[in-house]
Amino acid sequence: MQKKRRYTSYSLFVSCIAAIGGILFGYNASIISGVLLFVTRDFQLTTIEQEVIVSTLLIGALIGAFFGGFIADYLGRKKTLFATLILFLISTWTLAEAGGFDTLLIGRFLSGLGVGIVSMAVPLYIAEMSPPENRGALVSLNQLCITIGILIAYVVAYAFADKGEWREMFGFAFIPIIIQFIGLFLIPETPSWLISHNKRESAEKILHKIRLASSHQHLVEVGKTEDAPTKKHWKELFSPTVRKPFLIGIGVAVFQSITGINTVIYYAPQIFQLAGYEVAQTALFATILVGVVNVVVTVVALWLIDRIGRRPLLIGGLIGMTASLLLLGIAFLSQGELTGLAAVAGLLIYVAFFAVSLGPVAWLIISEVYPLGIRGRAMGIATFSNWVCNYFVSLTFLTLIQALGTSGTSWLYAIICLCGLWFVVKLVPETNGKTFEQIQNFWKKS
């Protein structure tokens, strides 16, 4: 039992340091939901300009995600995390000092680059520093920190809403930036990356801290599974043994975005205003409830994910998301005295089912299913696909509201959730408790 506590505590420590990147991800992506109410007033923004400010981060994120995989494979996982901090530092200063629409766009784009890179680098780092029996919960720490970052953004926005101090809302991000900068000096590079660059002695020392007595066995397993990993080419993504997991990873990442969660994260205050909570502070307070539910249920997901597996969580979550979106559409259609309460209930149920399923499981699956030599770039492309969809969802949400109404838009996302359910049932395998070697052997056999 003592050995288990030792390797778990070390893996937990390095995972927590890396997962601070998830806080920066969640905070930078969602603080705009509060800021938007006030920069729209100060800079007289049109509906299109509001959508552009929200979606500009996503353009940067999809670019960062695409190149982040190559950067992580070339420089290493730890140096990649350092690079994102530089981007977050510059972007936070730019946004806090923004003097107009153009400066906001520049800051949001730079912030997006950091978000895109960190969104694949953090789960990649944690997955390679985790024992198989703990990998689900440890990788899901990233999603927990994303939800914490979102909740912090909602609380900060509410705290500064009275005077409309949106510059302070942006500037709060300096705190997690400084904390992670210090923490990164205390954690190592991942053993998988070191092995792929022929630094086996350094890798074995780190594996000893993670796996203790089984470190040498694990090192041998990696050596058998990954034949000349540094020579892997991007064309390997379409080889017979990699093509199927590559496309499944992309599919899971895509459905995480197109099922509508980002409309809630980015536009929650506006949604609550449509439901009747027209005062900005009231809408922001209701948004905090969304953030609290997101965090609490994600904690539950961490406890469940290595116990009941990935597939049951995905299937149950997508069923619940579909039902809650149908409820939300009915609530907006009724336009009665209880519309506001029903809308809040529908959104909270939807967020809860997302937080226990697609939220953590999507990032976990794309960190598990790819072989070492191309894991970084494969995750980068899957994450890139996620952000492309994220971009179009956020860019079109207000337009969809105008075209289909709030009820029609909710039902559209419910149909997409059903498509996601079909995809999971038909194609996504269970990876719970399996080593990277066992997962790759499964693809070879299939």
Tab-separated table of C-alpha atoms in Angstrom:
chain	number	residue	atom	x	y	z
A	1	MET	CA	0.000	0.000	0.000
A	2	GLN	CA	2.869	2.368	0.717
A	3	LYS	CA	4.188	1.983	-2.820
A	4	LYS	CA	0.810	2.784	-4.304
A	5	ARG	CA	0.578	5.981	-2.256
A	6	ARG	CA	4.051	7.056	-3.388
A	7	TYR	CA	3.585	6.739	-7.125
A	8	THR	CA	0.018	8.071	-6.941
A	9	SER	CA	1.086	11.146	-4.974
A	10	TYR	CA	3.907	11.944	-7.422
A	11	SER	CA	1.696	11.461	-10.472
A	12	LEU	CA	-0.976	13.570	-8.785
A	13	PHE	CA	1.513	16.363	-8.051
A	14	VAL	CA	2.889	16.688	-11.586
A	15	SER	CA	-0.635	16.331	-13.015
A	16	CYS	CA	-1.920	19.186	-10.864
A	17	ILE	CA	0.910	21.475	-11.971
A	18	ALA	CA	0.243	20.702	-15.632
A	19	ALA	CA	-3.523	21.005	-15.152
A	20	ILE	CA	-3.184	24.664	-14.169
A	21	GLY	CA	-3.049	25.081	-17.934
A	22	GLY	CA	-6.651	23.860	-17.879
A	23	ILE	CA	-7.559	26.744	-15.564
A	24	LEU	CA	-6.012	29.168	-18.061
A	25	PHE	CA	-7.890	27.414	-20.862
A	26	GLY	CA	-11.246	27.685	-19.074
A	27	TYR	CA	-10.712	31.214	-17.794
A	28	ASN	CA	-9.497	32.759	-21.034
A	29	ALA	CA	-12.170	31.040	-23.105
A	30	SER	CA	-15.114	31.980	-20.882
A	31	ILE	CA	-14.286	35.356	-19.297
A	32	ILE	CA	-15.595	36.904	-22.513
A	33	SER	CA	-19.135	35.924	-21.445
A	34	GLY	CA	-18.967	38.586	-18.719
A	35	VAL	CA	-16.709	41.048	-20.506
A	36	LEU	CA	-18.946	41.102	-23.582
A	37	LEU	CA	-21.801	42.788	-21.711
A	38	PHE	CA	-19.597	45.793	-20.978
A	39	VAL	CA	-17.260	46.129	-23.983
A	40	THR	CA	-20.390	46.059	-26.156
A	41	ARG	CA	-21.584	49.121	-24.282
A	42	ASP	CA	-18.217	50.900	-24.166
A	43	PHE	CA	-17.254	50.298	-27.808
A	44	GLN	CA	-20.789	50.237	-29.279
A	45	LEU	CA	-20.344	46.769	-30.798
A	46	THR	CA	-22.785	45.277	-33.290
A	47	THR	CA	-24.043	41.675	-33.091
A	48	ILE	CA	-21.529	40.638	-35.745
A	49	GLU	CA	-18.680	42.338	-33.878
A	50	GLN	CA	-19.676	40.531	-30.677
A	51	GLU	CA	-19.581	37.186	-32.487
A	52	VAL	CA	-16.210	38.057	-34.016
A	53	ILE	CA	-14.696	38.931	-30.624
A	54	VAL	CA	-15.888	35.615	-29.188
A	55	SER	CA	-14.806	33.560	-32.197
A	56	THR	CA	-11.391	35.230	-32.715
A	57	LEU	CA	-10.040	33.288	-29.728
A	58	LEU	CA	-11.232	30.149	-31.450
A	59	ILE	CA	-9.369	30.993	-34.664
A	60	GLY	CA	-6.191	31.279	-32.618
A	61	ALA	CA	-7.073	28.091	-30.747
A	62	LEU	CA	-7.535	25.981	-33.844
A	63	ILE	CA	-4.213	27.240	-35.240
A	64	GLY	CA	-2.501	26.610	-31.902
A	65	ALA	CA	-4.007	23.136	-31.627
A	66	PHE	CA	-2.916	22.179	-35.143
A	67	PHE	CA	0.714	23.209	-34.691
A	68	GLY	CA	0.804	22.380	-30.972
A	69	GLY	CA	1.046	18.658	-31.669
A	70	PHE	CA	4.115	19.106	-33.839
A	71	ILE	CA	5.657	21.446	-31.247
A	72	ALA	CA	5.013	18.916	-28.459
A	73	ASP	CA	6.596	16.108	-30.487
A	74	TYR	CA	9.631	18.245	-31.365
A	75	LEU	CA	10.358	20.345	-28.249
A	76	GLY	CA	8.800	18.094	-25.627
A	77	ARG	CA	5.656	18.327	-23.540
A	78	LYS	CA	7.118	20.456	-20.744
A	79	LYS	CA	8.705	23.098	-22.999
A	80	THR	CA	5.427	23.332	-24.880
A	81	LEU	CA	3.675	24.222	-21.628
A	82	PHE	CA	6.273	26.946	-21.039
A	83	ALA	CA	5.581	28.345	-24.506
A	84	THR	CA	1.865	28.653	-23.772
A	85	LEU	CA	2.595	30.724	-20.667
A	86	ILE	CA	4.431	33.278	-22.793
A	87	LEU	CA	1.412	33.546	-25.081
A	88	PHE	CA	-0.970	33.904	-22.128
A	89	LEU	CA	1.239	36.588	-20.558
A	90	ILE	CA	1.324	38.725	-23.716
A	91	SER	CA	-2.360	38.250	-24.509
A	92	THR	CA	-3.540	39.057	-20.971
A	93	TRP	CA	-1.583	42.316	-20.950
A	94	THR	CA	-2.917	43.236	-24.407
A	95	LEU	CA	-6.542	42.592	-23.421
A	96	ALA	CA	-6.293	44.410	-20.101
A	97	GLU	CA	-4.924	47.494	-21.892
A	98	ALA	CA	-7.164	47.271	-24.968
A	99	GLY	CA	-8.275	50.626	-26.337
A	100	GLY	CA	-10.733	49.453	-28.940
A	101	PHE	CA	-12.176	46.675	-31.075
A	102	ASP	CA	-8.952	45.990	-33.016
A	103	THR	CA	-6.806	45.583	-29.887
A	104	LEU	CA	-9.364	43.240	-28.392
A	105	LEU	CA	-9.135	41.075	-31.499
A	106	ILE	CA	-5.321	40.902	-31.292
A	107	GLY	CA	-5.412	39.953	-27.602
A	108	ARG	CA	-8.120	37.353	-28.129
A	109	PHE	CA	-6.196	35.805	-31.033
A	110	LEU	CA	-2.970	35.495	-29.000
A	111	SER	CA	-4.941	34.091	-26.083
A	112	GLY	CA	-6.488	31.599	-28.491
A	113	LEU	CA	-3.076	30.386	-29.633
A	114	GLY	CA	-2.229	29.596	-26.020
A	115	VAL	CA	-5.591	27.943	-25.369
A	116	GLY	CA	-5.282	25.776	-28.478
A	117	ILE	CA	-1.814	24.522	-27.602
A	118	VAL	CA	-2.541	23.935	-23.934
A	119	SER	CA	-5.803	22.112	-24.716
A	120	MET	CA	-3.815	19.246	-26.253
A	121	ALA	CA	-0.536	19.600	-24.338
A	122	VAL	CA	-1.984	19.229	-20.832
A	123	PRO	CA	-3.912	15.942	-21.342
A	124	LEU	CA	-0.974	14.633	-23.376
A	125	TYR	CA	1.501	15.405	-20.571
A	126	ILE	CA	-0.726	13.944	-17.845
A	127	ALA	CA	-1.529	10.772	-19.820
A	128	GLU	CA	2.181	10.049	-20.273
A	129	MET	CA	2.866	10.637	-16.562
A	130	SER	CA	0.045	8.398	-15.299
A	131	PRO	CA	-0.161	4.668	-14.445
A	132	PRO	CA	-2.901	2.926	-16.490
A	133	GLU	CA	-5.067	2.260	-13.429
A	134	ASN	CA	-5.148	5.984	-12.563
A	135	ARG	CA	-4.937	7.515	-16.035
A	136	GLY	CA	-8.639	8.278	-16.421
A	137	ALA	CA	-8.927	10.276	-13.217
A	138	LEU	CA	-5.579	12.024	-13.616
A	139	VAL	CA	-6.160	13.098	-17.220
A	140	SER	CA	-9.630	14.250	-16.219
A	141	LEU	CA	-7.995	16.650	-13.759
A	142	ASN	CA	-7.463	18.751	-16.875
A	143	GLN	CA	-11.218	18.932	-17.475
A	144	LEU	CA	-11.803	19.653	-13.790
A	145	CYS	CA	-9.372	22.570	-13.994
A	146	ILE	CA	-11.067	23.800	-17.177
A	147	THR	CA	-14.373	23.885	-15.296
A	148	ILE	CA	-12.700	25.600	-12.327
A	149	GLY	CA	-11.282	28.191	-14.728
A	150	ILE	CA	-14.754	28.731	-16.174
A	151	LEU	CA	-16.270	29.094	-12.694
A	152	ILE	CA	-13.545	31.543	-11.636
A	153	ALA	CA	-14.265	33.577	-14.774
A	154	TYR	CA	-17.965	33.715	-13.924
A	155	VAL	CA	-17.269	34.730	-10.301
A	156	VAL	CA	-14.716	37.378	-11.340
A	157	ALA	CA	-17.124	38.751	-13.947
A	158	TYR	CA	-19.875	38.980	-11.331
A	159	ALA	CA	-17.531	40.614	-8.800
A	160	PHE	CA	-16.524	43.370	-11.236
A	161	ALA	CA	-19.939	43.692	-12.918
A	162	ASP	CA	-21.240	46.422	-10.619
A	163	LYS	CA	-18.795	48.978	-12.048
A	164	GLY	CA	-18.278	47.253	-15.380
A	165	GLU	CA	-14.533	46.809	-14.778
A	166	TRP	CA	-13.847	44.498	-17.710
A	167	ARG	CA	-10.089	45.266	-17.777
A	168	GLU	CA	-9.754	43.783	-14.302
A	169	MET	CA	-11.698	40.746	-15.514
A	170	PHE	CA	-9.053	40.087	-18.164
A	171	GLY	CA	-6.139	40.919	-15.828
A	172	PHE	CA	-7.095	38.318	-13.218
A	173	ALA	CA	-5.495	35.676	-15.493
A	174	PHE	CA	-2.038	36.854	-14.358
A	175	ILE	CA	-2.496	34.888	-11.105
A	176	PRO	CA	-2.650	31.329	-12.556
A	177	ILE	CA	0.037	32.284	-15.088
A	178	ILE	CA	2.506	33.073	-12.285
A	179	ILE	CA	1.554	29.964	-10.278
A	180	GLN	CA	2.105	27.581	-13.200
A	181	PHE	CA	5.345	29.309	-14.222
A	182	ILE	CA	6.799	28.487	-10.805
A	183	GLY	CA	5.350	24.976	-10.816
A	184	LEU	CA	6.815	23.984	-14.179
A	185	PHE	CA	10.318	24.186	-12.693
A	186	LEU	CA	9.332	21.391	-10.299
A	187	ILE	CA	8.107	18.790	-12.819
A	188	PRO	CA	10.029	16.682	-15.382
A	189	GLU	CA	9.629	15.913	-19.067
A	190	THR	CA	7.470	12.842	-19.732
A	191	PRO	CA	9.222	9.459	-19.966
A	192	SER	CA	7.429	8.651	-23.230
A	193	TRP	CA	8.884	11.704	-24.970
A	194	LEU	CA	12.337	11.002	-23.518
A	195	ILE	CA	12.179	7.407	-24.782
A	196	SER	CA	11.112	8.576	-28.234
A	197	HIS	CA	14.266	10.743	-28.304
A	198	ASN	CA	16.568	7.967	-27.054
A	199	LYS	CA	16.979	9.377	-23.531
A	200	ARG	CA	16.186	6.115	-21.789
A	201	GLU	CA	18.211	6.662	-18.609
A	202	SER	CA	16.357	9.891	-17.826
A	203	ALA	CA	13.074	8.223	-18.712
A	204	GLU	CA	13.702	5.282	-16.377
A	205	LYS	CA	14.386	7.603	-13.432
A	206	ILE	CA	11.026	9.300	-13.963
A	207	LEU	CA	9.260	5.980	-14.518
A	208	HIS	CA	10.672	4.789	-11.218
A	209	LYS	CA	8.882	7.646	-9.464
A	210	ILE	CA	5.641	6.904	-11.299
A	211	ARG	CA	5.657	3.102	-11.338
A	212	LEU	CA	8.282	2.124	-8.708
A	213	ALA	CA	9.051	-1.603	-9.001
A	214	SER	CA	7.320	-1.967	-12.364
A	215	SER	CA	9.189	0.922	-14.000
A	216	HIS	CA	11.632	-1.303	-15.853
A	217	GLN	CA	8.854	-3.547	-17.115
A	218	HIS	CA	6.919	-0.526	-18.353
A	219	LEU	CA	10.030	0.795	-20.082
A	220	VAL	CA	10.418	-2.502	-21.897
A	221	GLU	CA	6.738	-2.454	-22.904
A	222	VAL	CA	7.134	1.000	-24.414
A	223	GLY	CA	10.253	-0.112	-26.245
A	224	LYS	CA	8.385	-3.073	-27.746
A	225	THR	CA	5.329	-1.041	-28.681
A	226	GLU	CA	7.166	1.886	-30.247
A	227	ASP	CA	9.596	0.802	-32.941
A	228	ALA	CA	11.931	3.702	-33.850
A	229	PRO	CA	9.383	6.304	-32.694
A	230	THR	CA	11.424	9.317	-33.775
A	231	LYS	CA	11.122	8.225	-37.414
A	232	LYS	CA	7.326	8.285	-37.489
A	233	HIS	CA	5.925	10.378	-40.334
A	234	TRP	CA	2.596	12.173	-40.527
A	235	LYS	CA	1.503	9.686	-43.211
A	236	GLU	CA	1.438	7.076	-40.411
A	237	LEU	CA	-1.855	8.683	-39.351
A	238	PHE	CA	-3.488	6.978	-42.336
A	239	SER	CA	-1.789	3.597	-42.022
A	240	PRO	CA	-4.160	0.608	-41.559
A	241	THR	CA	-3.477	0.231	-37.815
A	242	VAL	CA	-3.715	3.947	-37.012
A	243	ARG	CA	-6.422	5.211	-39.380
A	244	LYS	CA	-9.393	3.933	-37.357
A	245	PRO	CA	-8.327	5.306	-33.933
A	246	PHE	CA	-7.231	8.518	-35.648
A	247	LEU	CA	-10.708	9.074	-37.100
A	248	ILE	CA	-12.473	7.955	-33.906
A	249	GLY	CA	-10.428	10.448	-31.882
A	250	ILE	CA	-11.392	13.213	-34.301
A	251	GLY	CA	-15.046	12.164	-34.123
A	252	VAL	CA	-15.161	12.273	-30.326
A	253	ALA	CA	-13.414	15.672	-30.316
A	254	VAL	CA	-15.862	17.035	-32.893
A	255	PHE	CA	-18.971	15.870	-31.029
A	256	GLN	CA	-17.671	17.459	-27.837
A	257	SER	CA	-17.982	20.840	-29.593
A	258	ILE	CA	-20.971	20.518	-31.901
A	259	THR	CA	-23.355	19.277	-29.215
A	260	GLY	CA	-23.648	22.889	-28.035
A	261	ILE	CA	-21.687	23.208	-24.793
A	262	ASN	CA	-19.733	26.209	-26.047
A	263	THR	CA	-22.917	28.196	-26.636
A	264	VAL	CA	-23.580	27.848	-22.908
A	265	ILE	CA	-20.010	28.676	-21.865
A	266	TYR	CA	-19.659	31.748	-24.092
A	267	TYR	CA	-23.222	33.059	-24.146
A	268	ALA	CA	-24.775	31.961	-20.832
A	269	PRO	CA	-25.575	35.528	-19.657
A	270	GLN	CA	-27.225	36.322	-22.992
A	271	ILE	CA	-29.234	33.073	-22.814
A	272	PHE	CA	-30.487	33.967	-19.336
A	273	GLN	CA	-31.399	37.453	-20.538
A	274	LEU	CA	-33.466	35.833	-23.297
A	275	ALA	CA	-35.155	33.767	-20.580
A	276	GLY	CA	-36.228	36.915	-18.721
A	277	TYR	CA	-33.250	37.770	-16.477
A	278	GLU	CA	-32.547	41.078	-18.206
A	279	VAL	CA	-30.395	42.781	-15.545
A	280	ALA	CA	-26.695	42.070	-16.215
A	281	GLN	CA	-25.835	41.220	-12.587
A	282	THR	CA	-28.778	38.806	-12.329
A	283	ALA	CA	-27.816	37.049	-15.565
A	284	LEU	CA	-24.204	36.772	-14.399
A	285	PHE	CA	-25.274	35.358	-11.027
A	286	ALA	CA	-27.384	32.706	-12.772
A	287	THR	CA	-24.315	31.939	-14.908
A	288	ILE	CA	-22.317	31.223	-11.744
A	289	LEU	CA	-24.757	28.379	-11.027
A	290	VAL	CA	-23.774	26.857	-14.375
A	291	GLY	CA	-20.109	27.063	-13.371
A	292	VAL	CA	-20.736	25.477	-9.959
A	293	VAL	CA	-22.651	22.543	-11.459
A	294	ASN	CA	-19.911	22.097	-14.058
A	295	VAL	CA	-17.218	21.804	-11.370
A	296	VAL	CA	-19.168	19.619	-8.943
A	297	VAL	CA	-20.273	17.077	-11.539
A	298	THR	CA	-16.774	16.956	-13.059
A	299	VAL	CA	-15.497	15.893	-9.620
A	300	VAL	CA	-18.070	13.090	-9.715
A	301	ALA	CA	-16.800	12.137	-13.189
A	302	LEU	CA	-13.237	11.833	-11.826
A	303	TRP	CA	-14.496	9.287	-9.312
A	304	LEU	CA	-16.508	7.331	-11.914
A	305	ILE	CA	-14.266	7.357	-14.962
A	306	ASP	CA	-11.854	4.600	-13.841
A	307	ARG	CA	-14.627	2.623	-12.144
A	308	ILE	CA	-17.370	2.235	-14.736
A	309	GLY	CA	-15.404	3.105	-17.884
A	310	ARG	CA	-15.516	5.605	-20.734
A	311	ARG	CA	-18.335	4.202	-22.887
A	312	PRO	CA	-21.073	4.071	-20.195
A	313	LEU	CA	-20.358	7.680	-19.250
A	314	LEU	CA	-20.490	8.826	-22.873
A	315	ILE	CA	-23.717	6.946	-23.627
A	316	GLY	CA	-25.509	8.045	-20.464
A	317	GLY	CA	-24.297	11.615	-20.807
A	318	LEU	CA	-25.443	12.010	-24.404
A	319	ILE	CA	-28.890	10.635	-23.553
A	320	GLY	CA	-29.184	13.149	-20.713
A	321	MET	CA	-27.935	16.032	-22.869
A	322	THR	CA	-30.538	15.224	-25.519
A	323	ALA	CA	-33.370	15.168	-22.976
A	324	SER	CA	-32.289	18.423	-21.311
A	325	LEU	CA	-32.054	20.261	-24.647
A	326	LEU	CA	-35.568	19.120	-25.514
A	327	LEU	CA	-36.715	20.451	-22.128
A	328	LEU	CA	-34.902	23.736	-22.732
A	329	GLY	CA	-36.598	24.161	-26.110
A	330	ILE	CA	-40.026	23.568	-24.559
A	331	ALA	CA	-39.253	26.075	-21.792
A	332	PHE	CA	-38.419	28.827	-24.282
A	333	LEU	CA	-41.469	27.949	-26.375
A	334	SER	CA	-43.897	28.335	-23.475
A	335	GLN	CA	-42.996	31.967	-22.637
A	336	GLY	CA	-44.829	31.704	-19.318
A	337	GLU	CA	-44.033	32.963	-15.833
A	338	LEU	CA	-41.851	29.923	-15.148
A	339	THR	CA	-39.859	30.219	-18.386
A	340	GLY	CA	-36.824	31.622	-16.602
A	341	LEU	CA	-36.726	28.888	-13.951
A	342	ALA	CA	-37.313	26.158	-16.525
A	343	ALA	CA	-34.531	27.564	-18.715
A	344	VAL	CA	-32.110	27.619	-15.790
A	345	ALA	CA	-33.077	24.035	-14.871
A	346	GLY	CA	-32.653	22.842	-18.468
A	347	LEU	CA	-29.227	24.451	-18.797
A	348	LEU	CA	-28.025	23.074	-15.456
A	349	ILE	CA	-29.155	19.534	-16.337
A	350	TYR	CA	-27.502	19.811	-19.745
A	351	VAL	CA	-24.217	21.036	-18.240
A	352	ALA	CA	-24.311	18.272	-15.605
A	353	PHE	CA	-24.644	15.507	-18.191
A	354	PHE	CA	-21.904	17.075	-20.333
A	355	ALA	CA	-19.586	17.395	-17.329
A	356	VAL	CA	-19.891	13.692	-16.513
A	357	SER	CA	-19.414	12.504	-20.092
A	358	LEU	CA	-18.102	14.367	-23.141
A	359	GLY	CA	-16.382	17.000	-21.010
A	360	PRO	CA	-13.651	14.820	-19.456
A	361	VAL	CA	-13.939	11.669	-21.583
A	362	ALA	CA	-13.250	13.293	-24.966
A	363	TRP	CA	-9.874	14.668	-23.846
A	364	LEU	CA	-9.062	11.346	-22.185
A	365	ILE	CA	-9.825	9.237	-25.261
A	366	ILE	CA	-7.697	11.334	-27.624
A	367	SER	CA	-4.805	11.078	-25.167
A	368	GLU	CA	-5.080	7.262	-25.018
A	369	VAL	CA	-5.750	5.873	-28.481
A	370	TYR	CA	-2.675	6.988	-30.472
A	371	PRO	CA	0.813	5.367	-30.630
A	372	LEU	CA	3.721	7.273	-29.110
A	373	GLY	CA	5.627	8.294	-32.219
A	374	ILE	CA	2.690	10.269	-33.615
A	375	ARG	CA	0.691	10.871	-30.427
A	376	GLY	CA	1.425	14.582	-30.264
A	377	ARG	CA	0.510	15.410	-33.844
A	378	ALA	CA	-2.508	13.076	-33.833
A	379	MET	CA	-3.820	14.764	-30.696
A	380	GLY	CA	-3.044	18.107	-32.301
A	381	ILE	CA	-5.192	17.325	-35.332
A	382	ALA	CA	-8.036	15.949	-33.189
A	383	THR	CA	-7.887	19.056	-31.005
A	384	PHE	CA	-7.715	21.234	-34.130
A	385	SER	CA	-10.934	19.592	-35.342
A	386	ASN	CA	-12.506	20.327	-31.957
A	387	TRP	CA	-11.619	24.008	-32.197
A	388	VAL	CA	-12.766	24.330	-35.812
A	389	CYS	CA	-16.210	23.134	-34.747
A	390	ASN	CA	-16.031	25.296	-31.629
A	391	TYR	CA	-15.389	28.295	-33.880
A	392	PHE	CA	-18.374	27.721	-36.144
A	393	VAL	CA	-20.684	26.948	-33.219
A	394	SER	CA	-19.786	30.187	-31.426
A	395	LEU	CA	-19.796	32.260	-34.598
A	396	THR	CA	-23.275	31.154	-35.619
A	397	PHE	CA	-25.103	30.886	-32.277
A	398	LEU	CA	-26.635	34.372	-32.146
A	399	THR	CA	-27.487	34.099	-35.837
A	400	LEU	CA	-29.208	30.749	-35.229
A	401	ILE	CA	-31.200	32.319	-32.403
A	402	GLN	CA	-32.417	34.997	-34.816
A	403	ALA	CA	-33.223	32.452	-37.565
A	404	LEU	CA	-34.642	29.474	-35.596
A	405	GLY	CA	-35.507	31.017	-32.260
A	406	THR	CA	-34.217	29.775	-28.912
A	407	SER	CA	-36.447	26.687	-29.025
A	408	GLY	CA	-35.447	25.683	-32.557
A	409	THR	CA	-31.770	26.149	-31.757
A	410	SER	CA	-32.055	23.943	-28.662
A	411	TRP	CA	-33.780	21.198	-30.647
A	412	LEU	CA	-31.134	21.390	-33.379
A	413	TYR	CA	-28.437	20.642	-30.798
A	414	ALA	CA	-30.580	17.824	-29.381
A	415	ILE	CA	-30.558	16.159	-32.814
A	416	ILE	CA	-26.759	16.514	-32.937
A	417	CYS	CA	-26.517	14.845	-29.512
A	418	LEU	CA	-28.456	11.880	-30.893
A	419	CYS	CA	-25.963	11.630	-33.769
A	420	GLY	CA	-23.148	11.645	-31.205
A	421	LEU	CA	-24.859	8.852	-29.293
A	422	TRP	CA	-25.006	6.718	-32.450
A	423	PHE	CA	-21.299	7.377	-33.104
A	424	VAL	CA	-20.250	6.305	-29.601
A	425	VAL	CA	-22.390	3.153	-29.571
A	426	LYS	CA	-21.148	2.028	-32.990
A	427	LEU	CA	-17.469	3.003	-32.988
A	428	VAL	CA	-15.896	4.040	-29.681
A	429	PRO	CA	-14.196	1.146	-27.783
A	430	GLU	CA	-13.611	0.874	-24.038
A	431	THR	CA	-10.052	1.815	-22.979
A	432	ASN	CA	-10.536	1.763	-19.229
A	433	GLY	CA	-7.573	0.249	-17.330
A	434	LYS	CA	-5.623	-0.682	-20.472
A	435	THR	CA	-1.958	0.159	-21.008
A	436	PHE	CA	-0.921	2.018	-24.141
A	437	GLU	CA	0.479	-1.285	-25.444
A	438	GLN	CA	-2.846	-3.101	-24.922
A	439	ILE	CA	-4.759	-0.327	-26.675
A	440	GLN	CA	-2.432	-0.462	-29.699
A	441	ASN	CA	-2.700	-4.267	-29.813
A	442	PHE	CA	-6.490	-3.909	-29.879
A	443	TRP	CA	-6.297	-1.685	-32.980
A	444	LYS	CA	-3.921	-4.097	-34.692
A	445	LYS	CA	-6.290	-7.006	-34.104
A	446	SER	CA	-9.355	-5.030	-35.242
